[in-house]
Coordinates of C-alpha atoms and ligand atoms in Angstrom, one line a residue:
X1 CA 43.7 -20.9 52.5
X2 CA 41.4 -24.0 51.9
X3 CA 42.6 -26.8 50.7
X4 CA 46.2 -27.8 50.3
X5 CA 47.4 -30.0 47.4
X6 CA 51.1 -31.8 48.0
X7 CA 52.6 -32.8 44.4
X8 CA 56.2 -34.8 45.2
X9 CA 58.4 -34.6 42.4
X10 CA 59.5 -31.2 40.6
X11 CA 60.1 -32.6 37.1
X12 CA 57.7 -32.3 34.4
X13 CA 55.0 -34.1 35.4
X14 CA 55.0 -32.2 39.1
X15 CA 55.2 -29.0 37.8
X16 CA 52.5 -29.2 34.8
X17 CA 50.1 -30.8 37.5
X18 CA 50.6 -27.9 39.7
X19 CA 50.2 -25.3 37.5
X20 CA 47.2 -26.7 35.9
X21 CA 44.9 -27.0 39.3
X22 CA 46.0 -23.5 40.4
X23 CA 45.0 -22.1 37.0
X24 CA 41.6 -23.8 37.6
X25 CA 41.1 -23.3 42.2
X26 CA 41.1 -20.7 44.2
X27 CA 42.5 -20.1 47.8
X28 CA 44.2 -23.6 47.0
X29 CA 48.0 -23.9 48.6
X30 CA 50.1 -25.9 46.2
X31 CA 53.2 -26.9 47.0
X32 CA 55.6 -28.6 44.9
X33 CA 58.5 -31.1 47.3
X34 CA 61.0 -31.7 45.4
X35 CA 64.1 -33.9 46.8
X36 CA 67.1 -32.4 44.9
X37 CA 68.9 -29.0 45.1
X38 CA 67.2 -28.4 41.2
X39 CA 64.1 -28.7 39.2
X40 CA 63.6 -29.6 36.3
X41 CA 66.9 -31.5 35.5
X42 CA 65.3 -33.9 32.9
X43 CA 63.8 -31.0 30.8
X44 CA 67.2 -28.9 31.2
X45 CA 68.8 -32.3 29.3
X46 CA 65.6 -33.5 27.5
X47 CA 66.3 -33.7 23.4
X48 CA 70.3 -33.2 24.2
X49 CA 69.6 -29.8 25.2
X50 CA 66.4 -28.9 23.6
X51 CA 63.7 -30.8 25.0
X52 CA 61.5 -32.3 22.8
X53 CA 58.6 -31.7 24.3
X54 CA 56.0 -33.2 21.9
X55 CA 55.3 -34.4 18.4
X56 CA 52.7 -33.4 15.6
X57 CA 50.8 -36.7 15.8
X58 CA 47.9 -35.8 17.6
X59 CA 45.2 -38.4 16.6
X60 CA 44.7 -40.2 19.9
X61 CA 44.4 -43.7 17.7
X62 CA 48.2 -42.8 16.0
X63 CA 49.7 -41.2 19.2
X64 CA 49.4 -44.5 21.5
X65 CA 51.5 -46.5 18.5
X66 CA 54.5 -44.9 20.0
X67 CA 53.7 -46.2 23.4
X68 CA 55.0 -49.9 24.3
X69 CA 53.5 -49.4 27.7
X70 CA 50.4 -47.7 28.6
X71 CA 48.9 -47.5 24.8
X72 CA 45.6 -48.4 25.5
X73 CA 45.2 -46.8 29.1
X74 CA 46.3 -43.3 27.3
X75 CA 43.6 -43.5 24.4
X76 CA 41.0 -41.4 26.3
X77 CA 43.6 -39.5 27.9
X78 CA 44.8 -38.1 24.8
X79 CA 41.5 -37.7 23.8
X80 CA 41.2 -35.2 26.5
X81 CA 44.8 -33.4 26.0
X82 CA 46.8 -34.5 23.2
X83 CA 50.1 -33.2 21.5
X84 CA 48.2 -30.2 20.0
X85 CA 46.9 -29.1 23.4
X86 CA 50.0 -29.5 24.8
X87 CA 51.9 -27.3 21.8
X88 CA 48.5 -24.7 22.7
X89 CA 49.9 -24.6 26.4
X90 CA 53.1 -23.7 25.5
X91 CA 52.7 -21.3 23.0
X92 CA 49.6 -19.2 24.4
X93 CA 52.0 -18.8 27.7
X94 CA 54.7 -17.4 25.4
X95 CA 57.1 -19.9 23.8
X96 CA 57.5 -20.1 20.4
X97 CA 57.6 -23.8 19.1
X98 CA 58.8 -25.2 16.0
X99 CA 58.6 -28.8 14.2
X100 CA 61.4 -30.7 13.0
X101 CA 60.5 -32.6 9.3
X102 CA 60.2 -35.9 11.5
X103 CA 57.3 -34.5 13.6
X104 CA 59.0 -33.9 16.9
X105 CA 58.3 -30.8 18.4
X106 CA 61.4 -28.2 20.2
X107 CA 60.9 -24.3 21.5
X108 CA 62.0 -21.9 18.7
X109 CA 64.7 -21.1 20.5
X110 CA 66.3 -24.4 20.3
X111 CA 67.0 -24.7 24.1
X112 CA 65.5 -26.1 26.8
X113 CA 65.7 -23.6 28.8
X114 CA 62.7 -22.0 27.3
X115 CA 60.8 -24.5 28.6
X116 CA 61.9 -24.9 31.9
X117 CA 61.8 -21.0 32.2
X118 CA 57.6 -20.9 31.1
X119 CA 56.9 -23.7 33.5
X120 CA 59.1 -22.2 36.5
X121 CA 57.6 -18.7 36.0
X122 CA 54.1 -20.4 35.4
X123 CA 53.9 -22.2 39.3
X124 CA 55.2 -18.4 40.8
X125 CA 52.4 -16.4 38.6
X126 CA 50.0 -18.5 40.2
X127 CA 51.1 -19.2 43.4
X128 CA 52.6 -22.7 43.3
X129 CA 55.3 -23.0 46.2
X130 CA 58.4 -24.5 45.4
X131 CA 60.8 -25.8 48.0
X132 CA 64.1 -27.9 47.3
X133 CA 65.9 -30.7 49.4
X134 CA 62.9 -31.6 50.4
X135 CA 62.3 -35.9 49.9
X136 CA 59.1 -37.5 51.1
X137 CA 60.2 -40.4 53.4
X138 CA 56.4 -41.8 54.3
X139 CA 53.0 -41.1 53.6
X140 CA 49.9 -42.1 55.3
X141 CA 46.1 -41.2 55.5
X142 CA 45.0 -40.1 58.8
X143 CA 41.5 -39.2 58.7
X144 CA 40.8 -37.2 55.2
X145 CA 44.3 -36.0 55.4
X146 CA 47.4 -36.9 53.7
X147 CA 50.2 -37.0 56.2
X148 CA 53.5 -36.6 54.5
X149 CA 56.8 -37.1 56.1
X150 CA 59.9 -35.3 55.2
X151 CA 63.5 -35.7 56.8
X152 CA 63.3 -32.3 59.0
X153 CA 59.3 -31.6 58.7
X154 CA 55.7 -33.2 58.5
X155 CA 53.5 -31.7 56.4
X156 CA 49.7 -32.4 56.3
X157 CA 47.9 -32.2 52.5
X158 CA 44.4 -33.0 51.2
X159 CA 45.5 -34.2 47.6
X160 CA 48.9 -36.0 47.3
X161 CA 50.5 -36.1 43.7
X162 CA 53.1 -38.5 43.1
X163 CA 55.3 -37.1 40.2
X164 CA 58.7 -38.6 41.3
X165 CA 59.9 -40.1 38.1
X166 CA 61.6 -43.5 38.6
X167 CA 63.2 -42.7 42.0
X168 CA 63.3 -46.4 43.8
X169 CA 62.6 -44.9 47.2
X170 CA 59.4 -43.9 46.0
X171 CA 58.8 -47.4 44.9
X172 CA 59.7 -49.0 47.9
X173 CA 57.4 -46.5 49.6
X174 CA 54.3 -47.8 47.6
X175 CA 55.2 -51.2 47.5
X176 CA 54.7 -51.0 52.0
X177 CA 51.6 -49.5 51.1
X178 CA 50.4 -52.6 48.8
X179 CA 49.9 -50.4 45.5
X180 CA 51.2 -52.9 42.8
X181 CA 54.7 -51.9 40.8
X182 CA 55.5 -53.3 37.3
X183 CA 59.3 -54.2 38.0
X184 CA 61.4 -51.3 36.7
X185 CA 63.9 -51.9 33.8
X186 CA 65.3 -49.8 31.5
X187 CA 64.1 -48.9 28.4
X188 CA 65.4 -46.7 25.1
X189 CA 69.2 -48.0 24.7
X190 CA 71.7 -48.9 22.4
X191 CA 72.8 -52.3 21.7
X192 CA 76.6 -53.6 22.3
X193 CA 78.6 -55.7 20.1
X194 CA 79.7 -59.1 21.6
X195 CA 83.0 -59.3 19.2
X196 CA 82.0 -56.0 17.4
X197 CA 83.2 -57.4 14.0
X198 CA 82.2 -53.8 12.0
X199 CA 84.0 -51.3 14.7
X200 CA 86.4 -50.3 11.7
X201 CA 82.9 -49.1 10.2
X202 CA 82.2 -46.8 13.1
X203 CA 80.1 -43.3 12.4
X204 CA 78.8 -45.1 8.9
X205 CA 74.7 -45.1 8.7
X206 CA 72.2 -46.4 6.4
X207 CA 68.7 -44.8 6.3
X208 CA 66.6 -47.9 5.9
X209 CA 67.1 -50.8 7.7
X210 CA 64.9 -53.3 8.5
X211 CA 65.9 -55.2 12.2
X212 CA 64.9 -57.7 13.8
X213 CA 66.3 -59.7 17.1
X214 CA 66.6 -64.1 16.0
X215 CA 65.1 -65.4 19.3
X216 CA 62.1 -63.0 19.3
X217 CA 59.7 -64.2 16.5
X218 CA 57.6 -61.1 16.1
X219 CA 60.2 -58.4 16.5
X220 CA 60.5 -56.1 13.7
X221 CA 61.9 -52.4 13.4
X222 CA 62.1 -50.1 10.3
X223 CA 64.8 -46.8 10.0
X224 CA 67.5 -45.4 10.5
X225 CA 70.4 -47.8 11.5
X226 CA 74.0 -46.3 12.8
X227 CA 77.4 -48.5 13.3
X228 CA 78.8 -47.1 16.6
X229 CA 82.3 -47.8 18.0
X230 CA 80.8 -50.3 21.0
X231 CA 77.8 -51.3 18.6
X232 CA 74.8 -50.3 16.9
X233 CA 72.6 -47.1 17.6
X234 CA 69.9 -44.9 16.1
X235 CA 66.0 -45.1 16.3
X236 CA 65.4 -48.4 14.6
X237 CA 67.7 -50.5 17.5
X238 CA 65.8 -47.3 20.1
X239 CA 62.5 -48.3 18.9
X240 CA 63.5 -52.2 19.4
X241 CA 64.8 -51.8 23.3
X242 CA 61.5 -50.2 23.9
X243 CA 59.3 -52.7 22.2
X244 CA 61.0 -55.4 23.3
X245 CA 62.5 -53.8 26.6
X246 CA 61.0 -56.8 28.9
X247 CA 62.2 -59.5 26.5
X248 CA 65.5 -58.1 26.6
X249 CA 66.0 -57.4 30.4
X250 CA 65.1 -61.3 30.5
X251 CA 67.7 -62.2 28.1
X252 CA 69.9 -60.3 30.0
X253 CA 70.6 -58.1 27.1
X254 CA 72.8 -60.8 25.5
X255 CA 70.8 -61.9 21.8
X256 CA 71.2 -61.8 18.2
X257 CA 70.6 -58.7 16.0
X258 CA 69.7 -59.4 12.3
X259 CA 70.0 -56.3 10.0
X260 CA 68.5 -56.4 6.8
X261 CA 71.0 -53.1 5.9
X262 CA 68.5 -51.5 2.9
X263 CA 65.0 -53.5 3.6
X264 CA 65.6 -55.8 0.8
X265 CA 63.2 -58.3 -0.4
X266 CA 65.2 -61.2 0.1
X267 CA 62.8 -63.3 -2.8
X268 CA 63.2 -60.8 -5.0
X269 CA 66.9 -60.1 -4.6
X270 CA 67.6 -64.1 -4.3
X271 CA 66.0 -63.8 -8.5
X272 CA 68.3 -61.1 -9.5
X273 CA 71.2 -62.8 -8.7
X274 CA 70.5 -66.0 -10.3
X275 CA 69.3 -63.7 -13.5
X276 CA 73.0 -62.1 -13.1
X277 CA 74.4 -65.7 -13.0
X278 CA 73.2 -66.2 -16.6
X279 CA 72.9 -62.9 -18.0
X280 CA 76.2 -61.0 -17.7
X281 CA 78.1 -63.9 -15.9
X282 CA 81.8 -62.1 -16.6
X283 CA 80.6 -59.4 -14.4
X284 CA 82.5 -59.0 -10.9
X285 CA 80.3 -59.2 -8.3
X286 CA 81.6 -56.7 -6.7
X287 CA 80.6 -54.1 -8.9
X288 CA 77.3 -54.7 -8.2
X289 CA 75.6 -51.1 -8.2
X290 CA 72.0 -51.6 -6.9
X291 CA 72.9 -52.4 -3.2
X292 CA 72.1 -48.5 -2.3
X293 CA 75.0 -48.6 1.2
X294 CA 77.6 -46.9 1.8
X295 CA 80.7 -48.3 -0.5
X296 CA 82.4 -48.9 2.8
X297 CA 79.9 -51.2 4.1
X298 CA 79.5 -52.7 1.2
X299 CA 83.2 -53.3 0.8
X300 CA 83.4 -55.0 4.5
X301 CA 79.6 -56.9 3.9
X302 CA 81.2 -58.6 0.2
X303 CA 84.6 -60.0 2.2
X304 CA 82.1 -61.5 5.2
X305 CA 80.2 -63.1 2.9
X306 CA 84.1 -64.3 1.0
X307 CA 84.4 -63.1 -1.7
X308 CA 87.3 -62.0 -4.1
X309 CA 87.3 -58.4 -6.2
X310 CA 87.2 -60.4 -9.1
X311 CA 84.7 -63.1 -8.4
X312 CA 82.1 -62.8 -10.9
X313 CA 78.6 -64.1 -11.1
X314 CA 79.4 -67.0 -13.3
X315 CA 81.5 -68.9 -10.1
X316 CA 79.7 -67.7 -7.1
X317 CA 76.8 -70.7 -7.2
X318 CA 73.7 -71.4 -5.2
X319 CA 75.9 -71.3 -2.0
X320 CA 77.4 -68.0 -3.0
X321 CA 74.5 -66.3 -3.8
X322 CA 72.8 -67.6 -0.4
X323 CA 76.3 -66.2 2.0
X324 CA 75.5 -62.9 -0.3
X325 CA 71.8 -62.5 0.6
X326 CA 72.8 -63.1 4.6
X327 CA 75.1 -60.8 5.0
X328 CA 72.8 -58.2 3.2
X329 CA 69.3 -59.3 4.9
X330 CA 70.1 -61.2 7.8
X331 CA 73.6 -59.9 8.9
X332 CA 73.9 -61.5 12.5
X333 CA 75.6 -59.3 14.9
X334 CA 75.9 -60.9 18.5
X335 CA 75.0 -58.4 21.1
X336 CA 76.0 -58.4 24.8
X337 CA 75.0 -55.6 27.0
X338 CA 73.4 -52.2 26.1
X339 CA 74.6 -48.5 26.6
X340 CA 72.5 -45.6 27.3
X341 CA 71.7 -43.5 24.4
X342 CA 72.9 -39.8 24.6
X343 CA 69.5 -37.7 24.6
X344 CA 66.5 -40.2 25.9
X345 CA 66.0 -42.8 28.2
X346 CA 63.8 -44.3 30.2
X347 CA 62.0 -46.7 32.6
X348 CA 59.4 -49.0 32.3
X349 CA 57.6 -50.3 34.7
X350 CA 56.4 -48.2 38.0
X351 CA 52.7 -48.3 38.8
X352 CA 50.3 -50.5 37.5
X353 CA 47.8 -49.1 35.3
X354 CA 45.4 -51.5 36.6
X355 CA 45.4 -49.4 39.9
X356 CA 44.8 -46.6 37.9
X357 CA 41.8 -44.3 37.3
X358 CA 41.9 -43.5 33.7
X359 CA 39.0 -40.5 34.1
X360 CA 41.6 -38.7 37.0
X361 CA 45.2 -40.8 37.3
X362 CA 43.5 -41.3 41.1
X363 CA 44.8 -44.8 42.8
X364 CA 41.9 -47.5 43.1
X365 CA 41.4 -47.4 47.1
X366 CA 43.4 -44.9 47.8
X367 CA 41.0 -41.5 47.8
X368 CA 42.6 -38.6 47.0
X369 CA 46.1 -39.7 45.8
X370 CA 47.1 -39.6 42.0
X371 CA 50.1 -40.3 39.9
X372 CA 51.8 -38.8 37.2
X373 CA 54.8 -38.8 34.7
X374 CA 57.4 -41.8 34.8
X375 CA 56.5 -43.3 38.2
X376 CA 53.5 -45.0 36.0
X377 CA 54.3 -47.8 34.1
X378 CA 54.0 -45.5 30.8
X379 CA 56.8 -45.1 28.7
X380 CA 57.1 -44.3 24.9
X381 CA 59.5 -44.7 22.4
X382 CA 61.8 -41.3 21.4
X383 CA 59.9 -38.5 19.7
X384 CA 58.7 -36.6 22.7
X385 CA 56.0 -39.3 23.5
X386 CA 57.1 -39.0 27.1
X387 CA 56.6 -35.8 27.9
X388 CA 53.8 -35.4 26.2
X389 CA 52.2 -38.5 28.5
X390 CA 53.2 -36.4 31.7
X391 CA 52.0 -33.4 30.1
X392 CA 48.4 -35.1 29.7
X393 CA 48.4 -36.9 32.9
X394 CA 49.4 -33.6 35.1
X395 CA 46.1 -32.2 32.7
X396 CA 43.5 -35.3 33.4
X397 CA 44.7 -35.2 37.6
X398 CA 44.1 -31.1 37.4
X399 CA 40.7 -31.4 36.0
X400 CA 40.1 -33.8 38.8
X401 CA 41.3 -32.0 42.1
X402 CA 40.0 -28.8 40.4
X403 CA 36.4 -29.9 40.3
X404 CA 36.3 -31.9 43.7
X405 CA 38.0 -28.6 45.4
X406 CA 35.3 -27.0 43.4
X407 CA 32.2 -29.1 44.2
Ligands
FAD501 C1 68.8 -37.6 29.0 C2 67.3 -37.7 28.8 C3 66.7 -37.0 27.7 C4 65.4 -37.1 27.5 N1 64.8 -36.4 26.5 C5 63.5 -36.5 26.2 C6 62.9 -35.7 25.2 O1 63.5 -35.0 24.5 N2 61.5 -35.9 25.0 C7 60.7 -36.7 25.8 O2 59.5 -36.8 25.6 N3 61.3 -37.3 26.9 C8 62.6 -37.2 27.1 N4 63.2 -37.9 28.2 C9 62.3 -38.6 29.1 C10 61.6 -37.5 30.0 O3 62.7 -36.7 30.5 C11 60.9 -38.2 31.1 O4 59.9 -39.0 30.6 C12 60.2 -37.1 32.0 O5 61.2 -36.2 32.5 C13 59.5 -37.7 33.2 O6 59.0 -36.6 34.0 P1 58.6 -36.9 35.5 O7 58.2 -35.5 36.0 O8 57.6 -38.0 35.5 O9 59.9 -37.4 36.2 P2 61.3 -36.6 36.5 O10 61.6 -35.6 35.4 O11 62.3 -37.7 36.7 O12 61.0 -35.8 37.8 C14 60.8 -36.5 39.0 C15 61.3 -35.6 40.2 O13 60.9 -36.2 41.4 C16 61.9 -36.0 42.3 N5 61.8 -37.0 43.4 C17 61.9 -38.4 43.3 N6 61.7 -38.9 44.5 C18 61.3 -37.9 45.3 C19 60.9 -37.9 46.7 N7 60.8 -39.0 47.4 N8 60.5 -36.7 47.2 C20 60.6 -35.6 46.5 N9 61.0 -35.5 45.2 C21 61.3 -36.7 44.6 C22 63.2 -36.2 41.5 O14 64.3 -35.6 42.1 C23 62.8 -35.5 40.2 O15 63.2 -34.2 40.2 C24 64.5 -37.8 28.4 C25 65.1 -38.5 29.5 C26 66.5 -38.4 29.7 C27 67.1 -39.1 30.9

């Protein structure tokens, strides 16, 4: 054997990574430490069950719009292996893929065990050890070798990947060795109700809301909007804990949602009520069709804003009509706390990409160690953006330690 290659970490990231250089060495030991009894135990759960592994956008420029952190760092990356190459990988290695209407991408098979099984039989057809219970405790560089430090062993390794997800050890580890960490905070979560006025509307949804949170001028979300029985859920209150995840963690989750429940322009919808006012003035406003929610939301939206069945558009007045068009475009739902959302979450923060080589995910000053997956401070909204930045990280590091084992 020549060269040996360490990769810590046997998620996603670790295990792409090492199959990738031994498809491309020779006479190269690879070993994969991973600290748990199991591997794999994000993809096993990824996508409730089914890992989403990717999505259709593939367009460098598009993909890094999903990417709150790390979006302009991953441009060239993807421009080397994007969500097409990664769909390639998995299909010409045997697993059927299919794409949901929404552009995420799942195995055929609908489980994630498909995955898991092509990347586990992947490292033993090329050679990639494996071992379990094994946590790095301490690196160092003693000459041009890597010395790595495990509870019972000490191993020696010539390349050292670091694919261990958000573990804190690992941070603490690279904080004593003066590589610069982005604070970790979560990210991808669910917003609670303070006084969760709507919990008798749990389980009703509306398709296209527009949210926003009151003290964060710029935020903005679009989609689908979900009243839960703690609070509010689904990808447009996702997309906001990612986008705004460092805001929030500073606000100590406790804010102001405004829901604008059907996208509504409030101009145009402030108009047609006064039009209503003077032309069919005898008409209740309750029976006000164009609204386009769910008749039980609109039921509970009409008595917040306090109104009678029988009101009708001749007595509601200015200040009517203005209580009308809040509760439909600005409803203000006081949120303290967040919950985790069942299939995705995530950290941000972990390395800094400033430390980062964006040619070979290598460490500025540190020769011959590289990063991968979730322990960078790269995160992505839901849609199988994450994986697919582990997936093309584990690529750009393989095409690295594969040409200087190469040379
Ligand atoms: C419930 C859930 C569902 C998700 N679903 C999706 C999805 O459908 N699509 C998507 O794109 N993303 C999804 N994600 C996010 C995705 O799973 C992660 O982005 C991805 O798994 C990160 O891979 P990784 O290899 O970097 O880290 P991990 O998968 O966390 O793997 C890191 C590994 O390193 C090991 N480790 C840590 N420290 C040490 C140490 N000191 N020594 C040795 N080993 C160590 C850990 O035990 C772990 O096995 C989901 C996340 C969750 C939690």
């Amino acid at each position: 054997m020549g060269y040996k290659v360490a990769i810590i970490g046997g998620g996603a990231a670790g295990f792409f990574t090492a199959i990738n250089i031994a498809e491309r060495t020779e006479n190269v030991e690879i070993t994969i430490y991973e600290a748990s009894n199991k591997l794999l135990v994000k993809v096993l759960v990824s996508g409730g069950g089914r890992c989403n592994l990717t999505n259709t956008i593939s367009e460098p420029t598009e993909l890094i719009k999903n990417y709150p952190r790390g979006n302009d760092f991953l441009r060239p990356v993807f421009e080397k292996f994007s969500s097409n190459d990664t769909q390639d990988w998995f299909t010409s290695r045997g697993v059927a893929l299919k794409t949901e209407e929404d552009g995420r991408v799942f195995p055929a098979s609908n489980s994630s065990q498909s995955i898991y099984d092509c990347l586990v039989m992947a490292a033993k057809e090329n050679g990639v050890k494996v071992t379990k219970n094994t946590r790095l405790l301490d690196f160092s560089k003693s000459g041009s070798k890597w010395k790595l430090t495990f509870k019972e062993t000490q191993e020696e390794a010539d390349f050292l990947v670091l694919a261990t997800g958000s573990s804190p050890s690992i941070y603490k580890l690279l904080v004593a060795q003066k590589i610069d960490i982005i604070p970790p905070i979560p990210s991808l979560f669910t917003f609670n109700a303070k006084q969760h006025h709507q919990v008798s509307l749990a389980g009703v949804s509306v398709p296209n809301a527009t949210t926003r949170i009151r003290q964060i001028n710029t935020s903005k979300d679009f989609g689908p909007l979900l009243i839960t029985h703690w609070g509010y859920s689904a990808p447009s209150i996702l997309k906001l804990s990612a986008w705004y995840a460092r805001d929030l963690s500073r606000m100590d989750y406790t804010f102001n949602l405004l829901i604008n429940w059907n996208s509504y322009e409030i101009a145009e919808l402030r108009k047609t009520f006064a039009s209503f006012v003077t032309e069919r003035p005898k008409d209740k406003v309750y029976s006000w069709r164009d609204h386009g929610l769910p008749k039980r939301l609109w039921q509970s939206l009409f008595s917040e804003a306090n109104f009678r069945e029988f009101t009708n558009w001749s007595e509601i007045g200015k200040k009517g009509i203005e209580r009308l068009l809040t509760v439909l475009c600005a409803y203000d739902a006081p949120i303290k706390g967040k919950s985790t959302f069942k299939e995705e979450f995530v950290t941000a923060g972990g390395i800094s990409l400033d430390k980062i080589s964006v040619e070979t995910f290598e460490l500025d000053g540190f020769t011959n160690l590289y990063a991968a997956g979730e322990v960078l401070n790269i995160d992505a909204i839901t849609g199988g953006f994450n994986f697919q930045a582990a997936w093309s990280a584990g690529y750009s590091i393989s095409m690295a330690i594969a040409s200087r084992i190469n040379e």
